[in-house]
Coordinates of C-alpha atoms and ligand atoms in Angstrom, one line a residue:
Chain A
M505 CA 4.4 17.2 3.2
P506 CA 4.7 18.5 7.5
D507 CA 6.5 16.0 9.3
H508 CA 6.3 12.6 11.3
T509 CA 4.9 12.0 14.8
A510 CA 7.8 10.4 15.0
K511 CA 11.0 12.3 14.4
A512 CA 13.8 8.8 13.6
F513 CA 11.2 8.0 10.7
D514 CA 11.4 11.4 9.1
S515 CA 16.2 11.2 9.9
D516 CA 15.4 7.4 8.0
L517 CA 13.9 8.3 4.6
Q518 CA 16.4 10.9 4.8
D519 CA 18.7 8.6 5.4
L520 CA 18.1 6.4 2.7
A521 CA 17.4 9.6 -0.4
R522 CA 21.3 10.0 0.7
M523 CA 21.9 7.0 0.1
V524 CA 20.4 6.9 -2.9
A525 CA 22.1 10.4 -4.5
E526 CA 25.1 9.3 -3.3
M527 CA 25.2 6.0 -5.1
G528 CA 23.9 7.8 -8.5
G529 CA 26.6 10.6 -8.0
L530 CA 29.2 7.0 -8.2
A531 CA 27.7 5.4 -11.0
E532 CA 27.8 8.4 -13.0
K533 CA 31.8 8.6 -12.4
Q534 CA 31.4 5.1 -13.6
I535 CA 29.5 5.3 -16.0
A536 CA 32.2 9.1 -17.8
D537 CA 35.2 7.5 -16.1
S538 CA 34.7 4.0 -18.3
V539 CA 34.5 5.8 -21.6
D540 CA 37.1 8.6 -20.8
A541 CA 39.1 4.9 -20.7
L542 CA 37.9 3.9 -23.5
A543 CA 38.3 7.1 -24.9
K544 CA 42.1 7.5 -23.7
R545 CA 42.9 4.4 -23.7
D546 CA 44.1 4.5 -19.7
T547 CA 44.1 0.7 -18.8
A548 CA 45.1 2.1 -15.9
L549 CA 41.0 3.7 -15.0
A550 CA 39.8 1.6 -16.4
Q551 CA 41.1 -0.7 -14.0
R552 CA 40.1 1.3 -11.4
V553 CA 36.2 1.4 -13.1
T554 CA 36.3 -2.3 -12.7
Q555 CA 37.5 -2.0 -8.7
L556 CA 34.8 1.1 -7.4
D557 CA 32.3 -1.0 -8.7
A558 CA 32.3 -2.9 -5.9
S559 CA 30.9 -0.3 -3.8
I560 CA 28.3 0.7 -6.2
D561 CA 27.1 -2.6 -5.0
A562 CA 28.0 -2.4 -0.9
L563 CA 25.9 0.5 -1.0
Q564 CA 23.2 -1.0 -2.7
S565 CA 23.3 -4.1 0.3
E566 CA 23.4 -1.1 2.4
I567 CA 20.5 0.3 1.3
E568 CA 18.1 -3.3 1.2
E569 CA 19.0 -3.1 4.9
K570 CA 18.1 -0.2 5.5
A571 CA 15.2 0.3 4.2
V572 CA 14.0 -4.0 5.1
L573 CA 13.9 -2.3 8.9
T574 CA 12.5 1.2 8.6
I575 CA 9.8 -1.0 6.4
A576 CA 10.4 -3.7 9.9
R577 CA 9.3 -0.9 12.7
R578 CA 7.7 1.9 11.4
Q579 CA 4.6 -0.1 8.8
P580 CA 5.1 2.6 6.0
M581 CA 1.6 3.2 4.5
A582 CA 0.4 5.1 0.9
V583 CA 4.0 7.7 -0.1
D584 CA 6.4 6.6 2.8
L585 CA 5.6 3.5 1.7
R586 CA 6.1 3.8 -2.1
E587 CA 9.0 5.6 -0.8
I588 CA 10.6 3.0 0.3
V589 CA 10.5 0.3 -2.2
G590 CA 11.1 3.1 -4.7
V591 CA 14.3 3.8 -2.8
L592 CA 15.0 -0.2 -3.1
R593 CA 14.0 -0.4 -6.7
L594 CA 17.0 2.9 -7.5
A595 CA 19.2 0.8 -6.2
A596 CA 18.5 -2.3 -8.4
D597 CA 18.7 -0.2 -11.6
I598 CA 21.3 2.3 -10.5
E599 CA 23.7 -0.8 -9.5
R600 CA 23.0 -2.5 -12.9
I601 CA 23.9 1.0 -14.7
G602 CA 27.7 0.1 -12.2
D603 CA 27.8 -3.3 -13.8
L604 CA 27.2 -1.9 -17.3
A605 CA 30.4 1.5 -16.9
K606 CA 32.4 -2.0 -15.0
N607 CA 31.9 -4.3 -18.3
I608 CA 32.8 -1.5 -20.5
G609 CA 36.3 -1.2 -18.0
K610 CA 36.5 -4.2 -18.5
R611 CA 36.0 -4.7 -22.7
V612 CA 39.0 -1.7 -22.2
I613 CA 41.1 -4.1 -20.7
A614 CA 40.5 -6.6 -22.5
L615 CA 41.6 -4.1 -25.7
N616 CA 44.7 -4.7 -24.3
S617 CA 46.3 -1.3 -25.5
E618 CA 45.1 -2.3 -29.1
F619 CA 43.1 0.9 -29.6
P620 CA 40.7 1.4 -32.0
P621 CA 40.6 5.8 -34.6
P622 CA 38.8 8.1 -32.5
K623 CA 36.8 8.5 -35.1
L624 CA 35.3 5.1 -34.2
I625 CA 35.1 5.8 -31.0
R626 CA 33.2 9.6 -31.4
G627 CA 29.4 8.1 -31.5
V628 CA 30.0 5.9 -29.1
E629 CA 31.4 8.8 -27.0
H630 CA 27.9 10.6 -27.7
M631 CA 25.4 7.8 -26.7
A632 CA 27.6 8.0 -23.3
D633 CA 27.4 12.5 -22.8
L634 CA 23.5 11.0 -24.1
V635 CA 23.1 9.0 -21.1
L636 CA 24.6 10.3 -18.4
G637 CA 22.3 13.7 -19.2
Q638 CA 20.0 11.6 -18.3
L639 CA 20.8 9.8 -15.2
K640 CA 21.4 12.8 -14.1
M641 CA 18.8 14.4 -14.5
V642 CA 16.5 12.2 -13.4
L643 CA 18.8 11.0 -9.9
D644 CA 18.0 15.2 -9.5
S645 CA 14.1 14.7 -11.1
Y646 CA 13.9 12.6 -7.9
A647 CA 15.7 14.4 -5.4
R648 CA 13.5 16.8 -5.6
R649 CA 10.6 14.6 -6.6
D650 CA 9.6 16.5 -10.0
V651 CA 7.5 14.7 -12.4
S652 CA 7.2 17.0 -15.3
K653 CA 11.3 15.6 -15.4
A654 CA 11.6 12.6 -15.0
M655 CA 8.8 12.5 -17.7
A656 CA 11.4 13.8 -19.6
V657 CA 13.7 12.3 -19.1
W658 CA 11.1 8.8 -20.0
R659 CA 10.6 10.4 -23.4
G660 CA 14.1 10.8 -23.7
D661 CA 15.2 7.1 -24.2
E662 CA 14.2 7.6 -27.9
E663 CA 16.9 9.5 -28.7
I664 CA 19.7 7.4 -27.0
D665 CA 18.5 4.1 -28.3
A666 CA 18.3 6.0 -31.8
V667 CA 21.4 7.0 -31.4
C668 CA 22.3 3.5 -30.9
T669 CA 21.4 2.3 -33.9
S670 CA 23.0 4.5 -36.0
V671 CA 27.4 3.5 -34.2
F672 CA 25.6 -0.3 -35.1
R673 CA 25.1 0.8 -38.3
E674 CA 28.5 2.9 -38.5
L675 CA 29.8 0.4 -37.9
L676 CA 29.3 -2.4 -39.7
T677 CA 30.9 0.0 -42.2
Y678 CA 33.5 0.1 -40.4
M679 CA 34.4 -4.0 -40.2
M680 CA 33.0 -4.0 -43.5
E681 CA 35.3 -1.5 -45.0
D682 CA 38.4 -3.5 -43.2
P683 CA 38.6 -6.2 -41.7
R684 CA 41.2 -5.8 -39.3
N685 CA 38.7 -3.1 -37.8
I686 CA 36.3 -6.2 -36.9
T687 CA 37.9 -6.5 -33.4
F688 CA 37.4 -3.6 -31.6
C689 CA 34.2 -2.6 -33.3
I690 CA 32.6 -5.8 -32.0
H691 CA 34.1 -4.3 -28.9
L692 CA 33.0 -1.2 -29.5
M693 CA 29.2 -2.4 -30.0
F694 CA 29.2 -3.8 -26.3
C695 CA 30.3 -1.1 -25.0
A696 CA 27.3 0.8 -27.5
K697 CA 24.9 -1.3 -26.2
N698 CA 26.3 -1.6 -22.5
I699 CA 25.6 1.9 -22.6
E700 CA 22.0 1.9 -25.2
R701 CA 21.1 -1.0 -21.5
M702 CA 21.9 2.0 -19.4
G703 CA 19.6 3.7 -20.0
D704 CA 17.0 1.2 -20.3
H705 CA 18.4 1.7 -16.6
A706 CA 17.6 5.6 -16.6
T707 CA 14.3 5.4 -18.6
N708 CA 13.4 2.6 -14.5
I709 CA 14.1 5.6 -12.2
A710 CA 12.2 7.7 -14.5
E711 CA 9.1 5.0 -14.3
T712 CA 9.6 4.9 -10.4
V713 CA 10.3 8.8 -9.3
H714 CA 6.6 8.7 -11.2
Y715 CA 5.9 6.2 -9.0
M716 CA 6.8 7.3 -5.9
I717 CA 5.2 10.5 -6.9
E718 CA 2.0 10.6 -8.8
G719 CA 1.1 6.6 -6.4
R720 CA 0.9 4.7 -10.5
Q721 CA 2.2 3.9 -12.9
I722 CA 1.9 5.7 -15.9
A723 CA -0.4 5.1 -18.0
D724 CA 1.2 5.5 -22.1
K725 CA 4.1 3.2 -23.3
R726 CA 6.8 3.3 -23.7
P727 CA 9.1 5.0 -26.1
K728 CA 11.1 2.5 -28.2
G729 CA 13.0 3.6 -30.8
D730 CA 16.6 0.7 -30.3
T731 CA 16.5 -1.5 -33.5
T732 CA 19.8 -2.5 -33.8
T733 CA 19.7 -5.8 -34.1
L734 CA 17.4 -5.6 -36.4
T735 CA 19.8 -3.1 -38.3
A736 CA 23.2 -5.4 -38.3
L737 CA 20.9 -8.5 -40.0
R738 CA 19.9 -6.2 -42.7
T739 CA 23.3 -4.9 -42.4
A740 CA 24.6 -8.1 -43.1
A741 CA 21.7 -9.3 -45.6
D742 CA 22.2 -6.3 -47.8
G743 CA 25.6 -6.8 -48.2
Chain B
M267 CA -27.2 -11.4 -3.7
D268 CA -29.8 -10.4 -2.1
A269 CA -31.9 -8.5 -5.5
S270 CA -34.0 -6.6 -2.9
I271 CA -30.4 -4.7 -1.3
P272 CA -29.3 -2.0 -4.2
T273 CA -26.5 -1.2 -5.9
K274 CA -25.8 2.7 -6.4
P275 CA -23.9 2.7 -10.0
A276 CA -24.1 6.9 -10.3
D277 CA -22.0 7.1 -6.8
A278 CA -18.4 6.0 -7.6
H279 CA -18.0 5.2 -3.8
I280 CA -20.7 2.4 -4.8
D281 CA -19.6 -0.8 -6.7
G282 CA -22.0 -4.3 -4.8
P283 CA -25.1 -4.4 -2.8
V284 CA -25.6 -2.2 0.3
R285 CA -26.3 -2.9 3.8
A286 CA -27.1 1.1 5.3
H287 CA -26.7 4.3 3.5
V288 CA -25.5 6.7 6.6
V289 CA -26.6 10.1 4.9
N290 CA -25.9 13.2 6.8
L291 CA -25.8 12.6 9.6
S292 CA -25.7 14.3 13.1
F293 CA -25.0 14.1 16.6
Y294 CA -25.4 15.7 19.5
Y295 CA -24.6 14.0 22.9
G296 CA -27.6 17.4 24.0
E297 CA -25.7 20.3 23.7
K298 CA -22.2 19.0 22.3
Q299 CA -22.0 18.6 18.6
A300 CA -20.7 14.8 17.5
L301 CA -21.2 14.3 14.3
F302 CA -21.3 16.4 11.2
D303 CA -22.7 15.6 8.3
V304 CA -22.1 12.0 7.6
S305 CA -22.3 10.3 4.7
F306 CA -21.0 6.7 3.9
P307 CA -22.4 3.3 2.7
I308 CA -21.7 0.3 4.2
H309 CA -21.3 -2.4 2.0
D310 CA -22.6 -5.8 2.2
R311 CA -21.6 -9.0 3.7
K312 CA -17.7 -7.1 3.4
A313 CA -15.7 -5.6 6.0
T314 CA -15.7 -1.4 6.8
A315 CA -13.2 0.2 8.2
L316 CA -13.9 3.6 11.1
I317 CA -10.3 5.9 11.5
G318 CA -9.3 8.3 13.1
P319 CA -7.3 10.7 15.3
S320 CA -8.7 9.9 19.0
G321 CA -11.8 12.5 20.1
C322 CA -12.7 12.2 15.7
G323 CA -16.3 10.9 16.9
K324 CA -15.7 6.9 15.6
S325 CA -17.2 5.0 18.6
T326 CA -19.7 8.1 18.5
L327 CA -20.7 6.6 14.9
L328 CA -20.4 3.2 16.4
R329 CA -23.0 3.6 18.7
A330 CA -25.5 5.7 16.8
L331 CA -25.3 2.3 14.0
N332 CA -27.3 0.8 16.8
R333 CA -28.9 3.2 18.8
M334 CA -26.4 2.7 22.5
H335 CA -27.5 6.4 22.6
D336 CA -30.6 6.1 23.3
L337 CA -29.9 4.8 27.1
Y338 CA -29.4 8.8 27.8
P339 CA -31.8 11.4 27.4
G340 CA -30.9 13.9 25.6
N341 CA -28.7 12.4 22.7
R342 CA -30.0 13.8 19.8
Y343 CA -30.0 12.6 15.9
E344 CA -30.2 14.0 12.9
G345 CA -30.5 12.8 9.2
E346 CA -30.7 9.2 8.6
V347 CA -29.1 5.7 8.2
I348 CA -31.8 3.3 6.2
L349 CA -30.9 -0.1 6.6
Y350 CA -31.4 -3.1 4.1
P351 CA -33.4 -4.4 3.0
E352 CA -36.7 -3.2 4.9
Q353 CA -35.2 0.3 4.4
I354 CA -35.8 1.5 7.9
N355 CA -33.8 4.5 8.9
I356 CA -31.9 3.1 12.0
V357 CA -31.8 6.8 14.0
S358 CA -35.5 7.4 13.3
P359 CA -36.8 8.1 16.9
E360 CA -40.0 5.3 15.9
V361 CA -37.7 3.1 15.0
D362 CA -37.7 0.7 17.8
P363 CA -33.8 0.9 19.7
M364 CA -34.5 -2.8 20.7
L365 CA -35.5 -4.4 17.4
V366 CA -32.5 -1.5 16.0
R367 CA -30.4 -3.7 18.8
L368 CA -31.3 -7.2 18.5
K369 CA -31.1 -6.3 13.9
I370 CA -27.0 -5.6 15.0
G371 CA -24.8 -7.1 17.1
M372 CA -22.0 -5.0 19.2
V373 CA -18.3 -5.6 20.2
F374 CA -16.3 -3.9 21.9
Q375 CA -12.3 -2.5 22.8
K376 CA -12.7 -4.6 26.5
P377 CA -13.9 -7.6 26.1
N378 CA -17.2 -8.0 28.6
P379 CA -18.3 -11.2 29.6
F380 CA -21.2 -12.0 31.4
P381 CA -20.6 -13.4 34.7
K382 CA -22.6 -16.6 33.5
P383 CA -21.0 -19.7 32.4
I384 CA -20.1 -19.9 28.5
Y385 CA -22.7 -21.1 27.4
D386 CA -25.6 -18.9 28.9
N387 CA -23.1 -15.4 27.7
V388 CA -23.9 -17.0 23.7
A389 CA -27.4 -18.1 24.3
A390 CA -28.3 -14.7 26.2
G391 CA -28.8 -13.5 23.2
L392 CA -30.6 -15.0 22.1
W393 CA -33.1 -15.8 24.6
V394 CA -33.6 -12.2 24.8
R395 CA -34.9 -12.7 21.5
G396 CA -38.0 -15.7 23.1
I397 CA -35.8 -18.4 22.0
R398 CA -35.8 -20.9 24.2
K399 CA -35.3 -24.3 22.8
K400 CA -32.8 -26.4 23.5
S401 CA -32.5 -28.3 20.9
I402 CA -32.3 -24.5 18.1
V403 CA -29.6 -22.4 21.3
D404 CA -27.7 -25.6 21.5
E405 CA -27.3 -25.5 17.5
R406 CA -26.7 -21.6 18.0
V407 CA -24.7 -21.6 20.7
E408 CA -22.1 -24.4 18.8
Q409 CA -22.5 -22.6 15.8
A410 CA -21.2 -19.5 17.3
L411 CA -18.6 -21.1 18.9
K412 CA -17.4 -22.3 16.1
Q413 CA -18.0 -19.3 13.8
A414 CA -15.6 -17.3 16.3
A415 CA -13.1 -20.2 16.4
L416 CA -13.6 -20.9 19.7
W417 CA -15.5 -23.3 20.2
D418 CA -12.1 -26.8 19.9
E419 CA -11.3 -24.4 23.2
V420 CA -14.6 -23.8 25.4
K421 CA -16.3 -27.7 24.3
D422 CA -15.8 -29.3 27.4
R423 CA -16.0 -26.3 29.5
L424 CA -19.4 -24.6 28.6
R425 CA -21.1 -24.8 32.4
T426 CA -18.0 -23.3 33.4
S427 CA -18.2 -18.7 34.3
A428 CA -16.5 -17.7 31.4
Y429 CA -14.5 -15.5 33.8
G430 CA -12.0 -18.4 33.5
L431 CA -10.9 -17.9 30.1
S432 CA -8.4 -15.3 28.3
G433 CA -8.4 -11.5 27.6
G434 CA -8.8 -13.2 23.9
Q435 CA -10.4 -16.2 24.7
Q436 CA -13.4 -13.9 26.5
Q437 CA -13.6 -11.9 23.0
R438 CA -14.6 -13.8 20.4
L439 CA -16.7 -15.1 22.9
C440 CA -18.2 -11.4 23.1
I441 CA -18.7 -11.9 19.5
A442 CA -19.2 -15.6 19.9
R443 CA -22.8 -13.4 21.9
A444 CA -23.2 -11.0 19.0
L445 CA -23.5 -13.5 16.3
A446 CA -25.4 -16.1 18.1
P447 CA -28.7 -14.0 16.8
D448 CA -27.7 -14.2 13.4
P449 CA -27.0 -10.2 12.9
E450 CA -27.4 -8.7 9.9
M451 CA -24.4 -6.3 11.3
L452 CA -21.7 -6.6 13.2
L453 CA -20.3 -4.2 14.9
L454 CA -16.5 -3.2 16.8
D455 CA -14.6 -1.0 18.3
E456 CA -10.9 -1.2 18.8
P457 CA -11.7 -5.1 18.6
T458 CA -7.9 -6.3 19.5
S459 CA -7.2 -3.0 21.6
A460 CA -6.2 -4.9 24.7
L461 CA -4.8 -8.3 23.2
D462 CA -2.1 -9.8 22.5
P463 CA -0.6 -10.6 18.6
I464 CA -1.8 -13.3 19.1
A465 CA -5.2 -12.6 19.9
T466 CA -5.2 -10.3 17.5
A467 CA -4.4 -12.1 14.8
R468 CA -6.7 -14.7 16.1
I469 CA -9.4 -12.0 15.5
E470 CA -8.6 -10.8 12.5
E471 CA -8.3 -14.2 11.2
L472 CA -12.2 -14.7 12.4
M473 CA -13.0 -11.2 10.7
A474 CA -11.8 -12.3 8.0
E475 CA -13.5 -15.5 7.5
L476 CA -16.7 -13.9 8.5
A477 CA -16.5 -10.4 6.2
P478 CA -18.0 -12.8 3.2
S479 CA -20.9 -13.7 6.0
V480 CA -21.3 -10.9 7.9
T481 CA -21.7 -6.5 7.3
I482 CA -19.0 -5.6 9.9
V483 CA -18.1 -2.2 10.1
I484 CA -15.3 -2.2 12.5
V485 CA -13.0 1.0 14.3
T486 CA -9.7 0.1 14.9
H487 CA -6.2 2.3 15.2
N488 CA -4.0 0.4 13.8
M489 CA -3.4 0.6 10.7
Q490 CA -2.0 -2.2 9.5
Q491 CA -5.0 -3.9 10.8
A492 CA -7.9 -1.3 8.8
A493 CA -5.9 -2.2 5.8
R494 CA -5.8 -6.3 6.2
I495 CA -9.4 -6.4 7.0
S496 CA -11.9 -3.8 5.5
S497 CA -12.8 -3.6 1.6
Y498 CA -12.9 -0.2 2.0
T499 CA -12.1 2.8 4.7
A500 CA -13.9 5.7 6.0
F501 CA -11.0 8.4 7.3
M502 CA -13.0 10.5 10.8
H503 CA -12.0 14.0 11.6
I504 CA -13.5 15.8 14.2
G505 CA -16.8 14.7 14.0
C506 CA -16.8 15.0 10.3
M507 CA -16.5 12.6 7.5
V508 CA -13.1 12.9 5.6
E509 CA -12.5 10.4 3.6
F510 CA -14.5 7.0 1.9
D511 CA -13.1 4.5 -0.6
K512 CA -12.0 1.9 -0.8
T513 CA -9.4 0.5 1.6
T514 CA -6.4 -0.3 -1.1
T515 CA -6.6 3.2 -2.1
I516 CA -7.4 4.8 1.2
F517 CA -3.8 2.6 2.5
T518 CA -1.9 3.1 -1.8
T519 CA -2.5 6.8 -2.6
P520 CA -5.5 8.8 -0.3
K521 CA -6.8 11.9 -2.1
E522 CA -7.3 14.3 0.7
S523 CA -3.9 15.5 2.4
R524 CA -5.4 15.2 6.1
T525 CA -6.0 11.5 4.9
Q526 CA -2.8 10.9 4.2
D527 CA -1.3 12.9 6.3
Y528 CA -3.0 10.9 9.7
I529 CA -2.0 7.3 8.5
T530 CA 1.3 8.2 7.7
G531 CA 2.1 9.6 11.1
R532 CA 2.2 13.1 10.1
F533 CA -1.0 14.0 11.8
G534 CA -0.9 17.4 13.9
Ligands
LIG1093 N1 -21.0 10.8 26.4 C1 -20.4 11.9 25.8 N2 -21.1 13.0 26.4 C2 -20.6 14.2 25.6 N3 -19.5 13.9 24.7 C3 -19.2 12.6 24.5 C4 -19.1 12.0 25.6 N4 -19.1 10.6 24.8 C5 -17.7 10.9 23.6 N5 -18.1 12.4 23.8 C6 -17.4 13.4 23.3 O1 -17.4 13.3 21.3 C7 -16.1 13.7 20.2 C8 -16.7 11.5 19.7 O2 -15.4 11.2 21.1 P1 -16.0 9.3 20.2 O3 -15.8 8.5 21.5 O4 -16.2 9.2 19.4 O5 -14.2 9.8 19.3 P2 -13.7 8.4 19.1 O6 -13.0 8.4 17.5 O7 -14.1 7.0 18.6 O8 -12.0 8.4 20.1 P3 -11.2 7.3 20.7 O9 -10.6 7.1 19.8 O10 -10.4 7.5 21.6 O11 -11.9 6.6 20.7 C9 -15.0 13.5 21.4 O12 -14.8 15.1 21.1 C10 -15.9 12.9 23.0 O13 -15.3 14.1 24.0
LIG1094 MG1 -13.5 5.3 20.6

């Protein structure tokens, strides 16, 4: 696409894109650190995760302010308007991902070094890996304006949902085996659910990227593989 | 809705009754060709915006629609502009340009009231058409001034000179003058470019009120204005019609990259 006649408009848009990328990078680090803190029983790291969330929030406000100013100054049309509206949506989703990572950090602190055996954490770690992969890929699809990559992320969420369901099932089994596992299994379930929600936000981001590029929403229905709530009920009934 | 106005559902761009069809219209200022094979529908009782870079032929096209070009010798039209429901080709040499101008009113960029009382300015179009009966003229003048949202501001000074009005008021007066004879179509060439934001907003408001009853074609350089007030938009470039579509489509997801580059300020 050719540059704008008003060069300052291009640099405004570039600034916004750069800020979103920065936010995305921070969110990736937050996810990795929060799950690391969980796996390594590292309360200090968990503490840092909860504190760092403020900088993601701050970036979001900065993006919102700049986006509103850019709309007021440039009165963007078509792709440019979608770009800015998209940026606002991306920032909101990334901010939520940051919140969810912070929640995991808080749970690690709440566990207060009463940590589950590693085998219980493995499923959650696997989920976190998948979500991190999704987030990296979707941010990349945004940076490169790559619709097919965004669509791959959009379809990939199903797998995370499926893994989440099986993690729930596994944790329920541990709880039934030994009631002493219940406390941290419940914490782990919430962590898993947090990660699953992060995946949903990555999917939202994929939808936004699609909208920014194509100018219309994705036509298909969103694939849905998460049946965690039902699993819990069903297993409880079976047990 | 007038049953004699045809709709052509076969054409993807036509989704309602059409007041006029511009078909393969070319126009020459003497030797110089200014319009090339332009085709698009003008929807009935909707506003259609003409946009495009300076010199692309918007004013030329608008003037063709009421045969203004005939005022100068050597100008030449090719193609057709079919006006419905009469089904006459308004650019045909057989059709009297005066007749076309009686049917189709025009408002220009700069307000151009006559140096006459406000009342006379609005009544002029009626007198030209042989409407002389005072009660009828009074009534139509009042109605047109009300339609142009000017009545309340001038009703006590109808006999004073139009030159005493502000620029925005003068422009609304010109719109009232064009509306008084109840034209089939109203053409506006950048009607707000000389006005301040408040006067502009009033004219836009007025257009929104007129749209359900009058067919409007408006040239504007203000993309936001086109997006606000029109239902259809035509993008022109160097004498050609590049893209015609619903305004919402043109300003959100235009199909042609030239349209996109223009409306997003990336041209040339
Ligand atoms: N009377 C004329 N004789 C010869 N050429 C003319 C005449 N009027 C306009 N042109 C040429 O025709 C082309 C289209 O002009 P027109 O005024 O229709 O453009 P426009 O789209 O209305 O531009 P703007 O946005 O600046 O008003 C231009 O190249 C212009 O120089
Ligand atoms: Mg012009």
